């Protein structure tokens, strides 16, 4: 990859909110840039937000898709190059070179990593097999599907408890399975869950297997205190055990924290000169749309002040 001619000021990897914001600022500051996105459309997590978004200053959106349309419309009025369905096979962060699976090579003076996060998986039997066959993608979106059914929610944070409360409105019964004794969720959610007669909480318990034939019929659990396994009959399962950063492409090349998030300074610079990380992939504690927009701008403003033109 070393003979590639540098021809771009900035390559942005990932076209979620953070990548889109960085691209907007590249256009604003006349930096030659491209965004590389692996999916067939930009937007990232915006496509899985089914709740109203009312905490990004100046905008109230019906859901993530609504906000995505507004962001995209804004970008369309600018000179921005977004390449979708791109499969990156290798990134050399030190040289700032990218090899695509079709053999094409790209390089730039600066790389901005904006690859976001993905939902953590349980990695148990039945988890892949029953996707869409009883395993739900969202409490809000799939609420109607659980009407009169028994649901099992796995997790102990805000998302698990909030979804337990949402689904309890339609479900006959909700089991909330948590591997620890105490919840990490907001106290208001914990209080509401405790007082909800339809929700049965099983702490110190883990899911071992999702069982069924053509669709989910139950979950095998293990009580961590007694080491006893037992079965609960349920028709729906929702897994909410947190998220993890998308950093496989950069493994062992850039400094990360103990959770795998990319470490950055106040300018969104990583430990490598000319390599930046923005949005959720570098913000374990503040994964928000506002942070993604802000850090996208921060990195590009810093790049422009450094005169890092190709
Ligand atoms: C259900 C839900 C509700 C939420 N509600 C709110 C809310 O009300 N308010 C709020 O502020 N925030 C909310 N958030 C959080 C907010 O959506 C995120 O903080 C924000 O979208 C993060 O943007 P990002 O660009 O950093 O990452 P992402 O949106 O994760 O985008 C990363 C992009 O990088 C791409 N990518 C990953 N790997 C590669 C690769 N190897 N090559 C190329 N591309 C790659 C992905 O496909 C994706 O498009 C919510 C999130 C969820 C899931």
XYZ file of N, CA and C in Angstrom, residues 59-250:
576
model
N -34.053 20.952 16.984
C -34.812 20.003 16.150
C -35.666 19.101 17.027
N -36.920 18.934 16.631
C -37.735 17.883 17.248
C -38.112 16.945 16.120
N -37.691 15.693 16.222
C -37.952 14.747 15.128
C -38.871 13.639 15.614
N -39.681 13.148 14.695
C -40.657 12.082 15.000
C -39.931 10.793 15.390
N -38.817 10.526 14.701
C -37.974 9.350 14.980
C -36.634 9.523 14.248
N -35.784 8.494 14.275
C -34.467 8.603 13.635
C -34.561 8.781 12.129
N -35.533 8.112 11.514
C -35.677 8.206 10.053
C -36.019 9.640 9.641
N -36.843 10.285 10.439
C -37.228 11.675 10.176
C -35.996 12.581 10.254
N -35.187 12.391 11.316
C -33.982 13.221 11.478
C -32.988 12.932 10.350
N -32.871 11.640 9.988
C -31.969 11.236 8.899
C -32.320 11.983 7.609
N -33.620 12.052 7.293
C -34.044 12.740 6.055
C -33.627 14.203 6.083
N -33.779 14.823 7.239
C -33.416 16.248 7.337
C -31.908 16.434 7.193
N -31.128 15.542 7.837
C -29.666 15.640 7.734
C -29.228 15.431 6.279
N -29.829 14.425 5.636
C -29.433 14.101 4.260
C -29.756 15.269 3.317
N -30.938 15.853 3.513
C -31.354 16.988 2.673
C -30.334 18.115 2.817
N -29.893 18.336 4.052
C -28.898 19.387 4.286
C -27.607 19.069 3.517
N -27.161 17.821 3.592
C -25.917 17.448 2.912
C -26.049 17.543 1.396
N -27.256 17.262 0.893
C -27.451 17.310 -0.571
C -27.235 18.707 -1.144
N -27.372 19.718 -0.273
C -27.166 21.090 -0.753
C -25.677 21.440 -0.744
N -24.847 20.486 -0.382
C -23.406 20.726 -0.291
C -22.659 19.828 -1.272
N -21.379 20.108 -1.405
C -20.565 19.307 -2.315
C -19.884 18.194 -1.507
N -20.647 17.102 -1.294
C -20.136 16.048 -0.413
C -20.194 14.699 -1.115
N -19.105 13.944 -1.015
C -19.056 12.649 -1.677
C -19.218 11.533 -0.633
N -20.375 10.826 -0.722
C -20.591 9.690 0.186
C -20.585 8.421 -0.649
N -19.640 7.534 -0.386
C -19.612 6.257 -1.107
C -20.202 5.199 -0.182
N -21.333 4.591 -0.619
C -21.996 3.572 0.202
C -21.647 2.168 -0.295
N -22.028 1.145 0.479
C -21.738 -0.266 0.179
C -20.253 -0.489 -0.092
N -19.427 0.205 0.662
C -17.979 0.099 0.491
C -17.445 -0.947 1.471
N -16.660 -1.859 0.932
C -16.082 -2.884 1.803
C -14.584 -2.614 1.957
N -14.208 -2.131 3.120
C -12.786 -1.833 3.362
C -12.102 -3.112 3.839
N -11.059 -3.556 3.114
C -10.379 -4.775 3.584
C -9.245 -4.466 4.534
N -8.612 -3.314 4.350
C -7.462 -3.044 5.220
C -7.272 -1.536 5.378
N -6.908 -1.144 6.578
C -6.576 0.264 6.813
C -5.186 0.314 7.428
N -4.333 1.144 6.851
C -3.026 1.377 7.463
C -3.085 2.783 8.058
N -3.313 2.846 9.359
C -3.527 4.154 9.987
C -2.254 4.995 9.963
N -1.132 4.344 10.165
C 0.140 5.072 10.195
C 0.343 5.825 8.869
N 0.097 5.117 7.742
C 0.290 5.719 6.420
C -0.957 6.434 5.921
N -2.068 6.210 6.614
C -3.372 6.768 6.215
C -3.763 6.304 4.807
N -3.683 4.996 4.645
C -4.025 4.363 3.375
C -5.114 3.316 3.595
N -5.994 3.230 2.604
C -7.128 2.311 2.723
C -7.196 1.426 1.484
N -7.322 0.134 1.724
C -7.455 -0.815 0.618
C -8.896 -1.333 0.618
N -9.574 -1.181 -0.528
C -10.953 -1.663 -0.629
C -10.961 -3.091 -1.161
N -12.082 -3.801 -0.924
C -12.114 -5.208 -1.333
C -12.067 -5.369 -2.856
N -12.424 -4.309 -3.604
C -12.337 -4.407 -5.073
C -10.928 -4.071 -5.575
N -9.986 -3.913 -4.657
C -8.591 -3.678 -5.046
C -8.210 -2.210 -5.117
N -9.219 -1.308 -5.045
C -8.895 0.125 -5.135
C -8.199 0.581 -3.860
N -7.306 1.564 -4.030
C -6.593 2.112 -2.873
C -6.887 3.599 -2.755
N -7.029 4.044 -1.535
C -7.262 5.469 -1.293
C -6.298 5.921 -0.222
N -5.906 7.183 -0.299
C -5.111 7.699 0.806
C -5.441 9.165 1.022
N -5.086 9.662 2.192
C -5.386 11.054 2.506
C -4.376 11.565 3.515
N -4.397 12.856 3.716
C -3.508 13.425 4.725
C -4.061 13.168 6.120
N -5.396 13.047 6.192
C -6.056 12.803 7.485
C -7.122 11.730 7.363
N -7.232 10.923 8.396
C -8.334 9.953 8.460
C -9.214 10.305 9.650
N -10.523 10.240 9.427
C -11.448 10.425 10.557
C -12.235 9.127 10.723
N -12.077 8.510 11.870
C -12.805 7.265 12.161
C -14.147 7.644 12.798
N -15.241 7.239 12.140
C -16.593 7.581 12.630
C -17.472 6.337 12.519
N -16.930 5.200 12.970
C -17.595 3.913 12.724
C -18.639 3.526 13.779
N -18.822 4.351 14.804
C -19.924 4.145 15.735
C -19.856 2.868 16.555
N -21.035 2.421 16.973
C -21.141 1.220 17.822
C -22.218 0.290 17.266
N -22.203 -0.941 17.751
C -23.269 -1.891 17.394
C -23.764 -2.554 18.676
N -24.970 -3.124 18.603
C -25.519 -3.787 19.784
C -24.692 -5.024 20.106
N -24.405 -5.215 21.379
C -23.663 -6.388 21.822
C -24.549 -7.621 21.700
N -23.944 -8.737 21.322
C -24.708 -9.985 21.211
C -24.456 -10.866 22.423
N -25.389 -11.771 22.693
C -25.209 -12.731 23.783
C -24.294 -13.872 23.363
N -24.305 -14.154 22.039
C -23.565 -15.299 21.483
C -24.006 -16.616 22.111
N -25.319 -16.840 22.137
C -25.847 -18.116 22.630
C -26.635 -18.796 21.510
N -26.879 -20.079 21.703
C -27.641 -20.856 20.721
C -29.037 -20.235 20.528
N -29.477 -20.156 19.290
C -30.819 -19.652 18.993
C -30.861 -18.158 18.718
N -29.783 -17.426 19.091
C -29.808 -15.968 18.948
C -29.879 -15.531 17.481
N -29.114 -16.185 16.617
C -29.170 -15.838 15.191
C -30.384 -16.477 14.532
N -30.620 -17.734 14.897
C -31.689 -18.534 14.266
C -33.076 -17.882 14.400
N -33.352 -17.272 15.557
C -34.701 -16.758 15.805
C -34.834 -15.247 15.621
N -33.838 -14.648 14.934
C -33.983 -13.217 14.613
C -35.216 -13.051 13.746
N -36.119 -12.187 14.167
C -37.347 -11.965 13.396
C -38.369 -13.075 13.556
N -38.018 -14.104 14.335
C -38.956 -15.215 14.572
C -39.244 -15.290 16.069
N -39.406 -14.125 16.664
C -39.668 -14.053 18.101
C -38.643 -13.162 18.792
N -37.439 -13.054 18.201
C -36.470 -12.106 18.764
C -36.790 -10.729 18.186
N -37.067 -9.793 19.071
C -37.523 -8.467 18.659
C -36.340 -7.551 18.388
N -36.566 -6.528 17.552
C -35.486 -5.567 17.310
C -35.647 -4.316 18.174
N -36.897 -3.991 18.524
C -37.121 -2.781 19.312
C -38.433 -2.890 20.065
N -38.430 -2.504 21.328
C -39.663 -2.545 22.121
C -40.715 -1.629 21.527
N -40.286 -0.435 21.167
C -41.218 0.565 20.640
C -41.835 0.082 19.318
N -40.961 -0.387 18.401
C -41.425 -0.778 17.067
C -42.249 -2.061 17.118
N -41.832 -2.997 17.982
C -42.466 -4.317 17.968
C -43.539 -4.502 19.046
N -43.949 -3.416 19.698
C -44.882 -3.528 20.829
C -46.148 -4.316 20.463
N -46.690 -4.047 19.281
C -47.944 -4.717 18.871
C -47.758 -6.237 18.763
N -46.537 -6.653 18.391
C -46.267 -8.089 18.192
C -46.371 -8.888 19.490
N -46.268 -8.214 20.656
C -46.252 -8.966 21.918
C -47.605 -8.931 22.629
N -48.603 -8.386 21.951
C -49.924 -8.290 22.594
C -50.377 -9.671 23.088
N -50.647 -9.773 24.372
C -51.141 -11.021 24.978
C -50.093 -12.109 25.137
N -48.812 -11.799 24.798
C -47.757 -12.835 24.866
C -46.872 -12.659 26.109
N -46.017 -13.650 26.329
C -45.021 -13.545 27.405
C -43.670 -13.224 26.769
N -43.009 -12.231 27.336
C -41.762 -11.717 26.754
C -40.619 -11.892 27.747
N -39.425 -12.152 27.213
C -38.230 -12.211 28.053
C -37.279 -11.110 27.584
N -36.921 -10.208 28.497
C -35.962 -9.152 28.156
C -34.675 -9.447 28.912
N -33.564 -9.387 28.191
C -32.277 -9.704 28.818
C -31.432 -8.437 28.882
N -31.002 -8.063 30.090
C -30.185 -6.859 30.270
C -30.539 -6.150 31.550
N -29.650 -5.228 31.974
C -29.899 -4.564 33.260
C -29.666 -3.064 33.226
N -29.550 -2.495 32.019
C -29.342 -1.043 31.900
C -30.631 -0.325 31.527
N -30.490 0.962 31.213
C -31.656 1.786 30.849
C -32.490 1.160 29.741
N -31.810 0.689 28.683
C -32.539 0.181 27.512
C -33.386 -1.031 27.882
N -32.832 -1.931 28.702
C -33.572 -3.139 29.088
C -34.805 -2.769 29.915
N -34.596 -1.900 30.893
C -35.715 -1.557 31.787
C -36.775 -0.718 31.068
N -36.325 0.217 30.235
C -37.286 1.060 29.508
C -38.140 0.192 28.591
N -37.478 -0.771 27.929
C -38.224 -1.669 27.027
C -39.162 -2.591 27.799
N -38.770 -2.991 29.002
C -39.651 -3.832 29.839
C -40.925 -3.053 30.142
N -40.753 -1.773 30.445
C -41.922 -0.938 30.762
C -42.807 -0.743 29.531
N -42.167 -0.501 28.383
C -42.938 -0.297 27.142
C -43.717 -1.568 26.794
N -43.011 -2.715 26.831
C -43.656 -3.962 26.389
C -44.705 -4.459 27.389
N -44.556 -4.066 28.653
C -45.542 -4.516 29.655
C -46.927 -3.924 29.364
N -46.965 -2.866 28.584
C -48.273 -2.262 28.260
C -49.109 -3.169 27.361
N -48.435 -3.996 26.546
C -49.158 -4.870 25.609
C -49.049 -6.343 25.986
N -47.921 -6.731 26.585
C -47.685 -8.159 26.864
C -48.518 -8.647 28.043
N -48.688 -9.982 28.075
C -49.380 -10.594 29.219
C -48.440 -10.559 30.434
N -47.155 -10.880 30.147
C -46.163 -10.913 31.230
C -44.777 -10.630 30.648
N -43.928 -9.997 31.442
C -42.561 -9.721 31.001
C -41.580 -10.258 32.049
N -40.642 -11.116 31.610
C -39.545 -11.522 32.485
C -38.371 -10.599 32.178
N -37.745 -10.058 33.217
C -36.543 -9.246 33.028
C -35.367 -10.013 33.642
N -34.437 -10.414 32.772
C -33.333 -11.284 33.199
C -32.054 -10.457 33.300
N -31.433 -10.472 34.477
C -30.222 -9.664 34.668
C -29.155 -10.493 35.388
N -27.927 -10.435 34.881
C -26.888 -11.326 35.431
C -26.340 -10.861 36.787
N -26.594 -9.604 37.142
C -26.101 -9.117 38.440
C -27.251 -8.946 39.428
N -26.895 -8.536 40.654
C -27.908 -8.305 41.687
C -28.546 -6.921 41.480
N -27.675 -5.923 41.160
C -28.172 -4.547 41.048
C -28.235 -4.094 39.597
N -29.214 -3.214 39.341
C -29.354 -2.671 37.994
C -28.480 -1.435 37.816
N -28.047 -1.199 36.546
C -27.252 -0.006 36.241
C -28.136 1.104 35.676
N -29.442 0.924 35.733
C -30.360 1.851 35.052
C -30.723 3.055 35.925
N -31.387 4.028 35.280
C -31.873 5.221 35.996
C -32.824 4.795 37.106
N -32.760 5.501 38.242
C -33.583 5.096 39.396
C -35.080 5.159 39.076
N -35.496 6.107 38.222
C -36.937 6.212 37.888
C -37.423 4.935 37.179
N -36.554 4.353 36.311
C -36.936 3.112 35.616
C -37.002 1.949 36.612
N -36.014 1.890 37.518
C -35.958 0.787 38.494
C -37.218 0.810 39.358
N -37.573 1.996 39.800
C -38.759 2.152 40.653
C -40.023 1.690 39.910
N -40.161 2.135 38.655
C -41.359 1.784 37.878
C -41.421 0.281 37.606
N -40.253 -0.323 37.332
C -40.215 -1.771 37.073
C -40.642 -2.533 38.325
N -40.110 -2.111 39.477
C -40.428 -2.782 40.748
C -41.926 -2.740 41.042
N -42.555 -1.627 40.653
C -43.977 -1.454 40.971
C -44.908 -1.946 39.864
N -44.337 -2.583 38.839
C -45.161 -3.034 37.712
C -45.509 -4.515 37.927
N -46.777 -4.792 38.130
C -47.233 -6.140 38.449
C -47.024 -7.148 37.327
N -46.835 -6.650 36.081
C -46.659 -7.586 34.957
C -45.199 -8.001 34.771
N -44.265 -7.272 35.425
C -42.835 -7.564 35.199
C -42.271 -8.406 36.350
N -41.720 -9.568 35.999
C -41.045 -10.406 37.012
C -39.540 -10.303 36.786
N -38.831 -9.863 37.807
C -37.389 -9.647 37.678
C -36.632 -10.865 38.198
N -35.720 -11.386 37.383
C -34.867 -12.499 37.825
C -33.421 -12.013 37.789
N -32.859 -11.695 38.956
C -31.472 -11.216 39.002
C -30.528 -12.405 39.198
N -29.230 -12.154 39.087
C -28.204 -13.212 39.187
C -28.559 -14.400 38.287
N -29.082 -14.081 37.130
C -29.551 -15.116 36.202
C -29.051 -14.796 34.795
N -28.616 -15.825 34.075
C -28.161 -15.600 32.688
C -28.949 -16.481 31.721
N -29.032 -16.007 30.476
C -29.691 -16.788 29.420
C -28.656 -17.722 28.808
N -29.009 -18.996 28.655
C -28.073 -19.982 28.102
C -28.425 -20.361 26.669
N -29.735 -20.352 26.362
C -30.163 -20.860 25.061
C -31.565 -20.322 24.734
N -31.786 -19.956 23.480
C -33.146 -19.574 23.066
C -33.688 -20.777 22.303
N -34.865 -21.235 22.727
C -35.354 -22.528 22.249
C -36.645 -22.367 21.449
N -36.823 -23.205 20.423
C -38.061 -23.189 19.659
C -37.950 -24.093 18.453
N -39.019 -24.131 17.650
C -38.975 -24.866 16.392
C -38.932 -23.842 15.262
N -40.118 -23.409 14.782
C -40.073 -22.394 13.724
C -39.972 -20.990 14.318
N -40.315 -20.828 15.606
C -40.165 -19.531 16.273
C -39.887 -19.756 17.766
N -39.613 -18.654 18.459
C -39.224 -18.770 19.875
C -40.338 -19.411 20.712
N -39.937 -20.399 21.516
C -40.903 -21.036 22.424
C -40.480 -20.899 23.887
N -39.241 -20.518 24.111
C -38.812 -20.343 25.494
C -37.325 -20.045 25.579
N -36.883 -19.824 26.812
C -35.470 -19.529 27.039
C -34.961 -20.391 28.191
N -33.775 -20.978 27.983
C -33.152 -21.716 29.084
C -32.270 -20.737 29.862
N -32.487 -20.703 31.174
C -31.761 -19.758 32.027
C -30.914 -20.512 33.036
N -29.942 -19.808 33.611
C -29.191 -20.413 34.719
C -29.171 -19.440 35.894
N -29.561 -19.937 37.043
C -29.478 -19.158 38.279
C -28.023 -19.226 38.745
N -27.338 -18.083 38.737
C -25.901 -18.087 39.035
C -25.608 -18.393 40.500
N -26.588 -18.206 41.361
C -26.370 -18.494 42.783
C -26.429 -19.994 43.043
N -27.451 -20.651 42.468
C -27.619 -22.092 42.739
C -26.981 -22.971 41.660
N -26.601 -22.332 40.533
C -26.060 -23.037 39.351
C -27.111 -23.963 38.706
N -28.363 -23.772 39.057
C -29.448 -24.584 38.481
C -29.925 -23.976 37.161
N -30.145 -24.833 36.156
C -30.733 -24.362 34.897
C -32.234 -24.577 34.950
N -32.969 -23.688 34.328
C -34.413 -23.853 34.246
C -34.933 -23.196 32.974
N -36.187 -23.519 32.624
C -36.775 -23.090 31.349
C -37.966 -22.174 31.623
N -38.035 -21.057 30.876
C -39.262 -20.257 30.964
C -39.914 -20.236 29.578
N -41.210 -20.536 29.501
C -41.878 -20.476 28.213
C -42.207 -19.032 27.842
N -41.643 -18.535 26.747
C -41.943 -17.173 26.263
C -42.065 -17.227 24.742
N -42.758 -16.252 24.182
C -42.903 -16.222 22.720
C -42.040 -15.123 22.084
N -41.573 -14.197 22.932
C -40.762 -13.089 22.398
C -39.552 -12.847 23.298
N -38.461 -12.418 22.665
C -37.217 -12.133 23.404
C -36.662 -10.807 22.902
N -36.194 -9.984 23.834
C -35.508 -8.741 23.442
C -34.180 -8.691 24.195
N -33.087 -8.545 23.447
C -31.752 -8.541 24.056
C -31.231 -7.099 24.095
N -30.956 -6.630 25.297
C -30.430 -5.265 25.458
C -29.287 -5.297 26.471
N -28.120 -5.777 26.004
C -26.990 -5.934 26.930
C -25.860 -4.955 26.593
N -26.242 -3.829 26.011
C -25.258 -2.787 25.744
C -24.738 -2.793 24.324
N -23.737 -1.974 24.107
C -23.175 -1.821 22.757
C -21.668 -1.993 22.811
N -21.062 -2.163 21.626
C -19.596 -2.224 21.559
C -19.123 -1.450 20.328
N -17.921 -0.846 20.427
C -17.445 -0.006 19.323
C -17.009 -0.817 18.110
N -17.224 -0.244 16.929
C -16.797 -0.893 15.677
C -15.342 -0.516 15.388
N -14.429 -1.291 15.926
C -13.005 -0.923 15.805
C -12.131 -2.039 15.223
N -12.775 -3.116 14.741
C -12.003 -4.272 14.242
C -10.967 -3.861 13.185
N -11.360 -2.930 12.293
C -10.470 -2.525 11.194
C -9.168 -1.902 11.700
N -9.224 -1.369 12.905
C -8.084 -0.595 13.410
C -7.354 -1.320 14.539
